[in-house]
């Protein structure tokens, strides 16, 4: 196998940069180079970092220890320059690249593609079998593709394809003709997933408003998938990840893990009725996070039909919906199904809205922790903020919403602080820098992977044109992004225990076996998974990075596109690069869409978990986890988590069981001294400590209010700007 060895080196210009050297190592499998297209492509867990926090000084490119000769040494393979030029010339000729600025070029290109498709040998086209196994997903029309190594060609890969659309047939014909018989499967893979994007950069503006742009990249991704299959020896094809196929009529799980996820999506009506009765009697609303166990979410989704005061969402929206349930729905109590900082956030938001008399209850007397939130309460995080606190520069601390009120309060006391979510963090940072006219140092924390991913996104933005940058934020250009990147820092020692496990092994399997699937990734995943999804998002919108809500919206938008094309036997495949608890919301939303349209489209949700990690009934509880709690609760058999393999389930979230919820509601209904004593232990953490003469709750809500102002007005509040200037250069 070809592996990448990485080392941290000191560089006066860039402060810290990463050197990558691709070296060959003996293996029984065919060599598959790891792409080196991103400075954050390879796994770098916080425990392996040399520094507690990282300065992203400037866009520091990866320094290759082995010189690339005329662009021909790609990922460890030396390719003939003339072969590459021949491929590029052929594709350019087929697409007529030359003057993409003329409006009539779109129709001219489509006519050219129709001719390219019709020029193929008709007899050969009739012999091509249009099987389901050869279908290319993600195209507006039906496309089929095959790949084989022809002995007479000396081991070179040959592609064949067909489509029921004349334009798509032309796209397929062009790619198949220009790549066939020129490269071995391994050489073809070494081109990288971005090769076609670079070659066809001039044609993207022409097809920007056309679904054929997506089809072009979908076909190329399927070619990569089929070429990879040719590189694997017999029996060496990895076991597929478990998945769940969703149709308008039902669910079809593949693999034991998927079976465990699907089991509770059609809940027991008796349990649903019991929950509804208890909620109605106690006048209680329920807010739950997307990461709840499928059993809980399945029952909650069914109960919502009879008791509307139930909501499943991201952490920030949970608090907003709790306020609505009280103010508009008449709820007198709120049950929070999430980790402790979520219940704290609900409590603080209700208090701020004047609803201090409303009870808020967690689902366990024990702490329902979060490794990410705990990292921000460590002493190291306070030391990290000392640089901003002691600096004479204008500084802003952008803290992830998934932290405790204590963290927010102490941070606000040290540095002007605003909270963020995974969906608004990039815009928060861009707007803050713009509003302070670039005179601002930004400190992000505590999620190390999200910080690294933000730095990578800024580095990529800095390499774009001013026009491209302004599509992301109208007040920025490439120069201002470079300035922001030089003043952006992130904490390097905080992780989400779930997203930390979407590492190198999972990313490699996805790239080899799911290259033609849509890729979704939460902002908290490591660089390997982030890089895959980021590159996919730049290839005709075949991926998304963001919050759980962003992921859900992306999936639904692609399903809606497919439904509108009205294709038969269409199957879309999505890799779910976040916690598997999302599957309930995905299934319910997708099925509603398919049923309303009467569509035969199938949607396959892939769980990227490590099938070699086995969770058994006698396995010890994970370190630092509640006693008796397995790493992946609910696993049916033989599939689970691995530290290098991927994990689809948060053990802390699973402390919020359906039995716990029913038990809390029974106590709320029954009352009595014993119940009251237990219920007191279920209330959110109350802080007696003060900072600056105010309680943690008072100070900790300030960063949240700053974020709410930003969300509403798309700019920092005057109060926050004044605080930044008062503690920085304005002091």
XYZ file of C-alpha atoms in Angstrom:
731
model
C 0.000 0.000 0.000
C 1.129 3.548 -0.623
C 1.046 5.464 2.632
C 1.682 9.086 3.504
C 4.173 9.913 6.204
C 3.586 13.323 7.772
C 5.719 15.563 9.917
C 5.319 18.987 11.451
C 8.056 21.439 10.493
C 8.788 24.979 11.640
C 8.667 27.601 8.942
C 9.230 31.294 9.667
C 6.792 32.436 7.030
C 3.943 30.067 7.768
C 4.664 29.301 11.460
C 3.601 25.658 11.200
C 3.338 23.665 8.003
C 2.942 20.040 7.101
C 5.316 17.999 4.958
C 3.949 14.938 3.227
C 6.042 12.246 1.636
C 4.434 9.404 -0.260
C 6.332 6.206 0.278
C 5.652 2.698 -0.941
C 5.177 -0.189 1.448
C 4.716 -3.856 0.569
C 1.172 -5.149 0.698
C -0.951 -7.931 -0.714
C -3.303 -5.424 -2.261
C -2.767 -3.338 -5.359
C -1.154 -0.016 -4.535
C -3.652 2.819 -4.066
C -1.977 6.154 -3.461
C -3.512 8.482 -0.904
C -4.284 11.792 -2.631
C -2.216 14.718 -1.421
C -4.518 17.457 -2.687
C -5.216 18.936 0.723
C -3.068 20.083 3.586
C -5.515 18.435 5.968
C -6.218 15.249 4.061
C -4.494 12.885 6.470
C -5.673 12.068 9.944
C -4.200 14.166 12.726
C -5.895 13.493 16.040
C -5.457 16.077 18.804
C -3.329 13.680 20.840
C -0.826 13.640 17.964
C -0.450 17.389 17.692
C 2.682 19.113 18.899
C 0.818 22.279 19.894
C -2.272 22.915 21.999
C -3.574 25.419 19.499
C -2.793 26.174 15.911
C -2.056 29.390 14.057
C -3.237 29.302 10.470
C -0.778 32.022 9.476
C -1.105 31.901 5.728
C -2.031 29.601 2.925
C 0.903 27.267 3.323
C 0.966 24.642 0.565
C 2.019 21.091 1.239
C 5.703 20.788 0.501
C 6.356 17.703 -1.597
C 9.664 16.054 -0.794
C 9.659 14.404 -4.200
C 9.611 16.900 -7.044
C 6.708 16.619 -9.489
C 8.140 16.421 -12.990
C 6.171 18.530 -15.458
C 2.941 17.613 -13.716
C 3.364 13.984 -14.717
C 4.115 12.417 -11.324
C 0.621 12.050 -9.889
C 0.161 10.440 -6.494
C 3.145 8.172 -6.951
C 2.498 7.208 -10.607
C 4.616 8.566 -13.450
C 2.340 9.275 -16.392
C 3.415 10.190 -19.899
C 2.854 13.911 -20.469
C 1.749 13.261 -24.027
C -0.933 10.823 -22.866
C -2.335 13.402 -20.464
C -2.288 16.100 -23.139
C -4.023 13.750 -25.579
C -6.798 13.110 -23.055
C -7.195 16.810 -22.330
C -7.185 17.747 -26.032
C -9.773 15.097 -26.822
C -12.169 16.221 -24.106
C -11.638 19.875 -25.051
C -12.386 19.116 -28.699
C -15.563 17.211 -27.845
C -16.808 20.025 -25.615
C -15.679 22.772 -27.987
C -13.877 24.699 -25.282
C -12.836 28.120 -26.494
C -15.276 30.943 -25.939
C -17.550 30.196 -22.980
C -18.678 33.820 -22.606
C -21.189 33.773 -25.468
C -24.801 32.994 -24.452
C -25.386 30.783 -27.502
C -22.520 28.530 -26.425
C -24.848 26.506 -24.185
C -27.077 25.380 -27.029
C -24.041 24.932 -29.287
C -22.412 22.673 -26.701
C -25.538 20.568 -26.329
C -25.774 20.116 -30.117
C -22.103 19.086 -30.201
C -22.713 16.485 -27.484
C -25.703 15.078 -29.347
C -23.493 14.606 -32.403
C -20.776 12.975 -30.265
C -23.267 10.462 -28.915
C -24.801 9.662 -32.282
C -21.377 9.148 -33.882
C -20.753 6.050 -31.757
C -21.049 2.703 -33.495
C -24.753 1.857 -33.476
C -24.163 -1.878 -33.538
C -21.836 -1.664 -30.554
C -24.385 0.461 -28.709
C -27.105 -2.157 -29.233
C -24.890 -4.842 -27.693
C -24.307 -2.839 -24.524
C -26.437 -4.260 -21.727
C -28.346 -1.671 -19.716
C -28.349 -3.401 -16.339
C -29.146 -1.908 -12.930
C -25.597 -2.700 -11.792
C -24.253 -0.391 -14.496
C -26.517 2.559 -13.676
C -24.789 5.862 -12.924
C -26.464 7.646 -9.999
C -26.979 11.390 -9.877
C -27.817 11.976 -13.549
C -30.982 13.683 -14.753
C -31.359 10.918 -17.350
C -30.569 7.234 -17.174
C -26.894 6.476 -17.843
C -25.111 3.115 -17.837
C -21.355 2.520 -17.628
C -18.956 -0.425 -17.612
C -15.177 -0.852 -17.362
C -12.875 -3.717 -18.244
C -9.216 -4.460 -18.801
C -8.647 -5.788 -22.294
C -5.705 -8.186 -22.522
C -4.851 -7.000 -26.011
C -4.419 -3.464 -24.704
C -1.610 -4.386 -22.334
C -3.607 -4.004 -19.151
C -5.183 -0.670 -20.057
C -8.704 0.112 -18.916
C -11.493 0.498 -21.453
C -14.850 2.124 -20.695
C -18.211 1.768 -22.413
C -21.399 3.642 -21.711
C -24.875 4.477 -22.913
C -27.827 6.702 -22.009
C -31.458 7.232 -22.952
C -30.650 10.946 -23.351
C -28.827 12.119 -26.465
C -26.849 14.750 -24.540
C -25.874 12.392 -21.715
C -24.914 9.780 -24.300
C -22.577 12.363 -25.806
C -21.008 13.164 -22.431
C -20.552 9.470 -21.755
C -19.128 8.832 -25.230
C -16.595 11.645 -24.877
C -15.287 10.486 -21.507
C -15.205 6.808 -22.482
C -13.475 7.453 -25.804
C -10.818 9.795 -24.424
C -9.866 7.697 -21.398
C -10.145 4.200 -22.887
C -6.967 2.379 -23.871
C -4.603 5.023 -22.492
C -4.115 4.230 -18.791
C -4.115 1.245 -16.481
C -6.858 1.275 -13.810
C -4.340 2.380 -11.174
C -2.983 5.134 -13.409
C -6.511 6.335 -14.107
C -7.233 6.500 -10.380
C -4.007 8.431 -9.788
C -5.443 11.337 -11.772
C -7.552 12.172 -8.738
C -11.193 13.083 -8.413
C -10.534 16.732 -9.366
C -8.856 15.991 -12.714
C -12.013 16.412 -14.785
C -13.017 19.547 -12.885
C -9.713 21.142 -13.858
C -9.869 20.041 -17.495
C -13.464 21.203 -17.955
C -13.205 24.409 -15.905
C -14.133 26.518 -18.954
C -17.288 24.545 -19.634
C -18.677 24.766 -16.094
C -20.022 28.336 -16.585
C -21.798 27.190 -19.740
C -23.529 24.324 -17.953
C -23.934 26.123 -14.614
C -27.712 26.275 -14.989
C -28.030 22.815 -16.507
C -28.380 19.406 -14.886
C -25.859 18.099 -17.436
C -23.062 19.678 -15.352
C -23.917 17.256 -12.553
C -24.097 14.398 -15.046
C -20.591 15.074 -16.327
C -19.073 14.652 -12.856
C -21.390 11.762 -11.970
C -20.158 9.780 -14.969
C -16.506 10.473 -14.124
C -17.043 9.455 -10.480
C -18.615 6.188 -11.647
C -15.647 5.584 -13.942
C -13.373 5.947 -10.915
C -15.455 3.510 -8.902
C -15.371 0.884 -11.643
C -11.648 1.380 -12.249
C -11.013 0.828 -8.560
C -12.910 -2.469 -8.672
C -10.539 -3.590 -11.415
C -7.496 -2.904 -9.214
C -8.666 -5.207 -6.448
C -7.659 -8.842 -6.497
C -10.354 -11.519 -6.364
C -11.942 -11.534 -2.942
C -10.207 -8.310 -1.928
C -13.235 -6.070 -2.431
C -14.018 -4.663 1.023
C -17.276 -5.521 2.708
C -19.760 -2.767 1.942
C -20.843 -0.456 4.714
C -24.270 -1.209 6.162
C -27.019 0.814 4.531
C -30.733 1.450 4.585
C -32.709 1.689 1.336
C -35.718 3.987 1.654
C -38.673 3.790 -0.730
C -42.180 5.194 -0.692
C -43.454 1.776 0.357
C -40.951 0.711 2.983
C -37.413 0.175 4.240
C -34.817 -2.383 3.197
C -31.812 -2.621 5.566
C -28.516 -4.094 4.397
C -26.293 -5.342 7.192
C -26.917 -5.921 10.863
C -26.169 -2.359 11.888
C -28.763 -1.019 9.452
C -31.238 -3.594 10.732
C -30.804 -2.235 14.249
C -31.380 1.296 12.985
C -34.474 0.343 10.990
C -36.095 -1.731 13.711
C -37.631 1.213 15.528
C -38.660 3.350 12.574
C -42.107 1.732 12.723
C -42.775 1.937 16.491
C -45.185 -0.017 18.665
C -48.547 1.862 18.620
C -49.134 1.018 22.294
C -45.927 2.770 23.364
C -46.781 5.749 21.188
C -50.228 6.030 22.784
C -48.762 5.784 26.281
C -46.301 8.586 25.534
C -49.006 10.840 24.082
C -51.267 10.300 27.103
C -48.476 11.148 29.545
C -47.425 14.265 27.631
C -51.004 15.503 27.464
C -51.655 14.858 31.164
C -48.464 16.607 32.289
C -48.676 19.423 29.702
C -45.100 18.647 28.766
C -43.234 19.443 25.577
C -40.243 17.486 24.278
C -37.196 18.832 22.470
C -34.691 16.258 21.237
C -31.472 16.303 19.270
C -31.045 14.585 15.907
C -28.625 12.130 17.543
C -31.217 10.355 19.695
C -31.539 6.599 19.432
C -33.800 5.487 16.539
C -36.172 3.839 19.031
C -36.740 7.181 20.763
C -37.004 9.169 17.541
C -39.369 6.668 15.977
C -41.796 6.901 18.889
C -41.454 10.696 19.106
C -42.135 11.139 15.393
C -45.269 8.993 15.638
C -46.454 10.714 18.841
C -46.114 14.152 17.236
C -49.157 13.413 15.083
C -51.347 13.502 18.220
C -49.244 15.796 20.441
C -47.641 18.550 18.331
C -45.334 19.839 21.069
C -42.467 17.537 20.070
C -39.468 18.719 18.101
C -36.266 17.057 16.854
C -33.504 19.335 15.572
C -30.015 20.802 16.019
C -29.088 21.979 19.517
C -29.735 25.698 19.003
C -33.212 25.251 17.534
C -34.154 23.003 20.460
C -34.174 26.028 22.790
C -36.195 28.154 20.360
C -38.852 25.473 19.952
C -39.046 25.047 23.730
C -39.943 28.734 24.027
C -42.621 28.314 21.340
C -44.104 25.310 23.149
C -44.462 27.372 26.316
C -45.529 30.703 24.807
C -47.832 29.371 22.093
C -48.627 25.791 23.069
C -49.289 26.235 26.769
C -46.702 23.687 27.896
C -45.768 23.927 31.566
C -42.775 21.592 31.474
C -40.057 20.702 28.957
C -38.186 17.407 28.700
C -34.809 17.743 26.982
C -33.362 14.715 25.217
C -29.735 15.611 24.652
C -26.484 16.142 26.499
C -26.233 18.492 29.457
C -25.180 21.683 27.688
C -28.372 21.416 25.611
C -30.619 21.367 28.674
C -28.607 24.291 30.090
C -29.196 26.213 26.873
C -32.946 25.502 27.019
C -33.078 26.619 30.649
C -31.160 29.839 29.967
C -33.263 30.705 26.914
C -36.545 30.160 28.763
C -35.290 32.292 31.645
C -34.281 35.057 29.251
C -37.789 35.003 27.743
C -39.396 35.315 31.177
C -40.431 31.671 31.654
C -38.558 30.917 34.874
C -41.537 29.001 36.271
C -41.380 26.356 33.531
C -39.676 23.150 34.621
C -36.854 21.753 32.482
C -35.789 18.131 32.955
C -32.936 15.923 31.740
C -33.282 12.180 31.290
C -30.658 10.966 33.778
C -29.498 11.930 37.260
C -25.903 11.238 36.190
C -24.032 13.730 34.060
C -24.835 13.336 30.364
C -21.458 14.436 29.128
C -19.868 15.477 25.878
C -16.153 15.129 25.158
C -16.168 18.322 23.132
C -17.860 20.420 25.824
C -15.561 18.959 28.480
C -12.480 19.935 26.466
C -13.537 23.580 26.685
C -13.783 23.362 30.482
C -10.208 22.125 30.809
C -7.454 24.423 32.053
C -5.771 24.267 28.665
C -8.642 26.112 27.036
C -8.309 29.045 29.405
C -4.583 29.179 28.618
C -5.424 29.152 24.917
C -7.547 32.292 25.362
C -4.830 34.068 27.337
C -3.110 35.082 24.093
C -6.225 36.976 23.039
C -6.798 38.334 26.543
C -3.282 39.758 26.835
C -3.033 40.966 23.247
C -3.264 44.640 22.358
C -4.938 43.642 19.085
C -8.664 43.491 18.466
C -9.667 39.916 19.248
C -12.863 37.881 19.013
C -13.478 34.437 20.441
C -15.905 32.360 18.346
C -17.066 29.487 20.557
C -19.087 26.504 19.400
C -22.654 26.482 20.749
C -22.049 22.906 21.924
C -20.398 24.039 25.159
C -21.613 24.702 28.691
C -22.781 28.034 30.114
C -19.715 27.904 32.341
C -17.430 27.818 29.302
C -19.267 30.678 27.631
C -19.232 32.783 30.814
C -15.530 32.327 31.562
C -14.632 32.929 27.918
C -16.726 36.097 27.719
C -14.974 37.340 30.843
C -11.579 36.805 29.177
C -12.298 37.814 25.578
C -15.264 39.260 23.647
C -17.129 36.095 22.661
C -19.851 35.061 20.222
C -21.283 31.567 19.891
C -21.671 29.801 16.565
C -23.196 26.691 15.059
C -21.694 24.414 12.431
C -23.988 26.015 9.845
C -23.105 29.664 10.564
C -19.499 29.483 11.778
C -17.907 30.411 8.432
C -20.184 33.400 7.868
C -19.677 34.509 11.479
C -15.910 34.597 11.007
C -16.065 36.242 7.575
C -18.510 38.923 8.715
C -16.604 39.721 11.903
C -13.364 40.246 9.981
C -15.134 42.345 7.361
C -16.981 44.463 9.909
C -13.724 45.254 11.737
C -12.115 46.031 8.340
C -9.624 43.202 8.698
C -8.258 44.518 11.985
C -9.285 41.466 13.985
C -7.728 38.258 15.285
C -10.208 35.380 15.493
C -9.853 32.594 18.064
C -12.073 29.575 17.404
C -12.745 26.646 19.725
C -13.022 24.092 21.087
C -13.488 21.660 18.164
C -10.051 20.944 16.688
C -11.354 19.312 13.528
C -13.820 22.087 12.795
C -11.047 24.615 13.346
C -8.737 22.774 10.957
C -11.531 22.478 8.408
C -12.279 26.207 8.627
C -8.584 26.944 8.079
C -8.590 24.722 5.013
C -11.678 26.428 3.620
C -10.066 29.838 4.142
C -6.890 28.621 2.430
C -8.925 27.470 -0.565
C -10.832 30.756 -0.658
C -7.550 32.669 -0.618
C -6.559 30.909 -3.850
C -9.779 31.880 -5.669
C -10.501 34.977 -7.725
C -12.063 38.036 -6.105
C -15.321 37.310 -7.929
C -15.462 33.771 -6.565
C -14.699 34.969 -3.037
C -17.452 37.584 -3.210
C -19.994 34.890 -3.986
C -19.226 33.540 -0.512
C -19.103 36.965 1.191
C -19.656 40.208 -0.749
C -17.295 42.318 1.390
C -14.258 40.067 0.991
C -11.691 39.445 -1.735
C -8.699 37.120 -2.006
C -6.431 39.623 -0.258
C -8.730 40.103 2.730
C -9.130 36.334 3.076
C -5.346 35.933 3.201
C -5.229 38.560 5.930
C -7.975 36.770 7.861
C -6.191 33.437 7.466
C -3.017 34.930 8.933
C -4.987 36.043 12.015
C -7.127 32.949 12.484
C -6.338 30.524 15.313
C -8.094 27.430 16.562
C -7.834 25.240 19.639
C -6.115 21.945 18.903
C -7.223 19.657 21.701
C -11.003 19.276 21.550
C -12.941 16.556 19.734
C -16.373 14.984 19.404
C -15.892 11.311 20.256
C -18.217 10.280 17.413
C -16.919 12.463 14.601
C -13.314 11.764 15.642
C -13.774 8.223 14.397
C -14.503 9.151 10.788
C -10.818 8.692 10.081
C -8.443 7.471 7.423
C -9.800 3.936 7.074
C -13.359 5.086 6.530
C -12.318 7.855 4.134
C -10.203 5.427 2.107
C -13.075 2.939 1.816
C -15.465 5.693 0.774
C -13.078 6.947 -1.884
C -12.521 3.448 -3.269
C -16.024 2.011 -3.043
C -18.426 4.953 -2.918
C -16.810 7.468 -5.254
C -20.064 7.888 -7.200
C -22.224 8.456 -4.098
C -23.242 11.788 -2.655
C -21.029 12.577 0.337
C -22.225 14.355 3.462
C -19.997 15.381 6.347
C -20.495 17.266 9.556
C -18.113 20.167 10.128
C -16.654 18.283 13.120
C -15.226 15.327 11.179
C -11.450 14.867 10.721
C -9.644 16.190 7.683
C -9.834 12.972 5.655
C -13.630 12.846 5.591
C -13.896 16.625 5.352
C -11.598 16.686 2.332
C -13.641 14.057 0.496
C -16.912 15.894 1.058
C -15.385 19.279 0.245
C -14.002 18.049 -3.068
C -17.313 16.362 -3.850
C -19.154 19.629 -3.193
C -16.954 21.294 -5.825
C -17.696 18.573 -8.403
C -21.157 19.523 -9.552
C -22.561 19.743 -6.041
C -22.007 16.068 -5.202
C -21.312 16.697 -1.520
C -22.129 18.937 1.414
C -20.399 20.033 4.618
C -22.299 21.608 7.479
C -24.681 21.022 10.332
C -27.073 18.110 10.678
C -29.823 20.341 9.287
C -27.621 21.253 6.301
C -27.098 17.542 5.643
C -30.826 16.810 5.816
C -31.634 19.716 3.487
C -28.988 18.541 0.996
C -30.380 15.000 0.892
C -33.932 16.242 0.397
C -32.884 18.632 -2.379
C -31.195 15.821 -4.324
C -34.179 13.532 -3.837
C -36.494 16.307 -5.034
C -34.355 16.759 -8.158
C -34.547 13.051 -8.908
C -38.295 12.942 -8.298
C -38.801 15.838 -10.707
C -36.890 13.962 -13.443
C -39.420 11.125 -13.153
C -36.954 8.311 -13.874
C -37.765 4.666 -13.337
C -35.444 2.387 -11.317
C -33.482 5.376 -10.003
C -31.447 4.905 -6.806
C -29.598 7.712 -5.053
C -26.832 6.822 -2.614
C -25.761 9.085 0.263
C -22.882 8.481 2.677
C -24.014 9.758 6.088
C -20.901 11.374 7.540
C -22.389 12.121 10.944
C -24.186 10.429 13.839
C -26.623 7.707 12.776
C -29.402 9.118 14.939
C -30.152 11.392 11.991
C -31.573 8.442 10.081
C -35.026 8.841 11.628
C -35.428 12.403 10.380
C -33.949 11.453 7.000
C -36.263 8.469 6.543
C -39.408 10.306 7.593
C -38.660 13.328 5.398
C -37.612 11.274 2.363
C -40.591 8.937 2.601
C -43.011 11.858 2.886
C -41.511 13.370 -0.265
C -41.595 10.095 -2.215
C -45.147 9.264 -1.146
C -46.506 12.692 -2.008
C -44.990 12.426 -5.484
C -45.859 8.752 -5.934
C -42.240 8.293 -6.997
C -40.448 4.954 -7.490
C -37.071 6.546 -6.645
C -35.008 4.622 -4.094
C -32.720 6.388 -1.612
C -29.869 4.442 -0.014
C -28.355 5.862 3.189
C -24.889 4.424 3.869
C -23.555 4.210 7.444
C -19.735 4.469 7.275
C -18.950 2.226 10.248
C -16.116 -0.234 10.641
C -17.449 -3.747 10.111
C -14.305 -5.289 11.620
C -14.991 -3.787 15.043
C -17.247 -6.204 16.893
C -19.419 -5.288 19.848
C -20.509 -8.317 21.851
C -22.781 -8.787 24.799
C -19.833 -9.387 27.110
C -17.708 -6.485 25.936
C -16.536 -4.168 28.691
C -17.949 -0.678 28.884
C -15.883 1.926 27.090
C -13.426 3.918 29.213
C -14.931 7.022 30.805
C -18.419 5.974 29.724
C -21.314 5.327 32.108
C -21.114 1.846 33.566
C -22.501 -0.853 31.324
C -22.898 1.406 28.299
C -21.560 -0.154 25.106
C -19.624 1.828 22.543
C -22.491 1.518 20.081
C -25.767 0.799 21.874
C -28.295 -0.989 19.720
C -25.898 -2.771 17.401
C -27.538 -5.981 16.246
C -24.439 -8.104 15.764
C -20.919 -7.962 14.435
C -20.808 -4.310 13.408
C -19.780 -1.267 15.370
C -17.073 1.317 15.968
C -13.340 1.290 15.501
C -10.861 3.979 16.461
C -9.637 4.109 12.854
C -12.866 2.985 11.283
C -15.775 5.248 11.946
C -18.574 5.328 14.451
C -22.196 6.070 13.829
C -23.526 6.426 17.342
C -22.960 8.719 20.337
C -22.940 6.759 23.617
C -23.786 9.837 25.685
C -26.844 10.687 23.610
C -28.094 7.139 24.072
C -28.493 7.771 27.804
C -31.726 9.482 26.729
C -33.733 6.280 26.369
C -37.466 5.933 25.801
C -37.812 4.250 29.192
C -36.108 7.245 30.811
C -38.528 9.658 29.155
C -41.555 7.610 30.181
C -40.179 7.356 33.725
C -39.733 11.123 34.024
C -43.269 11.727 32.766
C -44.678 9.205 35.248
C -42.982 11.102 38.085
C -44.297 14.420 36.779
C -47.806 12.990 36.708
C -47.651 11.258 40.100
C -45.823 13.849 42.189
C -44.967 13.204 45.839
C -41.838 13.774 47.907
C -39.917 10.867 46.436
C -40.651 11.947 42.885
C -39.837 15.568 43.645
C -36.465 14.587 45.091
C -35.586 12.638 41.955
C -36.876 15.365 39.645
C -34.600 17.895 41.335
C -31.622 15.777 40.279
C -32.893 15.876 36.692
C -32.874 19.658 36.452
C -30.109 21.328 34.413
C -26.919 22.132 36.246
C -27.203 25.207 38.457
C -24.090 27.304 38.852
C -23.442 29.071 42.134
C -20.148 30.518 40.891
C -19.855 34.079 39.676
C -17.489 35.886 37.350
C -17.064 39.641 37.357
C -19.778 39.912 39.994
C -22.402 38.159 37.848
C -23.627 34.561 37.708
C -22.428 32.149 35.044
C -25.960 32.102 33.634
C -26.031 35.891 33.243
C -22.625 36.147 31.592
C -22.904 32.873 29.657
C -26.003 34.006 27.770
C -24.242 37.113 26.400
C -22.378 35.224 23.600
C -25.639 33.471 22.678
C -27.463 36.797 22.391
C -24.635 38.116 20.195
C -25.152 35.142 17.867
C -28.914 35.627 17.761
C -28.363 39.246 16.727
C -26.006 38.073 13.987
C -28.500 35.501 12.726
C -31.251 38.098 12.534
C -29.276 41.064 11.173
C -26.336 39.373 9.374
C -23.842 41.583 11.223
C -22.231 41.832 14.645
C -24.140 43.839 17.217
C -22.919 47.313 18.101
C -22.464 46.096 21.662
C -20.082 43.328 20.581
C -18.078 45.606 18.277
C -17.735 48.152 21.081
C -16.540 45.414 23.444
C -13.919 44.249 20.917
C -12.584 47.770 20.446
C -12.646 48.556 24.162
C -10.534 45.525 25.023
C -8.310 45.721 21.924
C -6.685 48.557 20.008
C -9.394 50.939 21.127
C -8.298 50.488 24.728
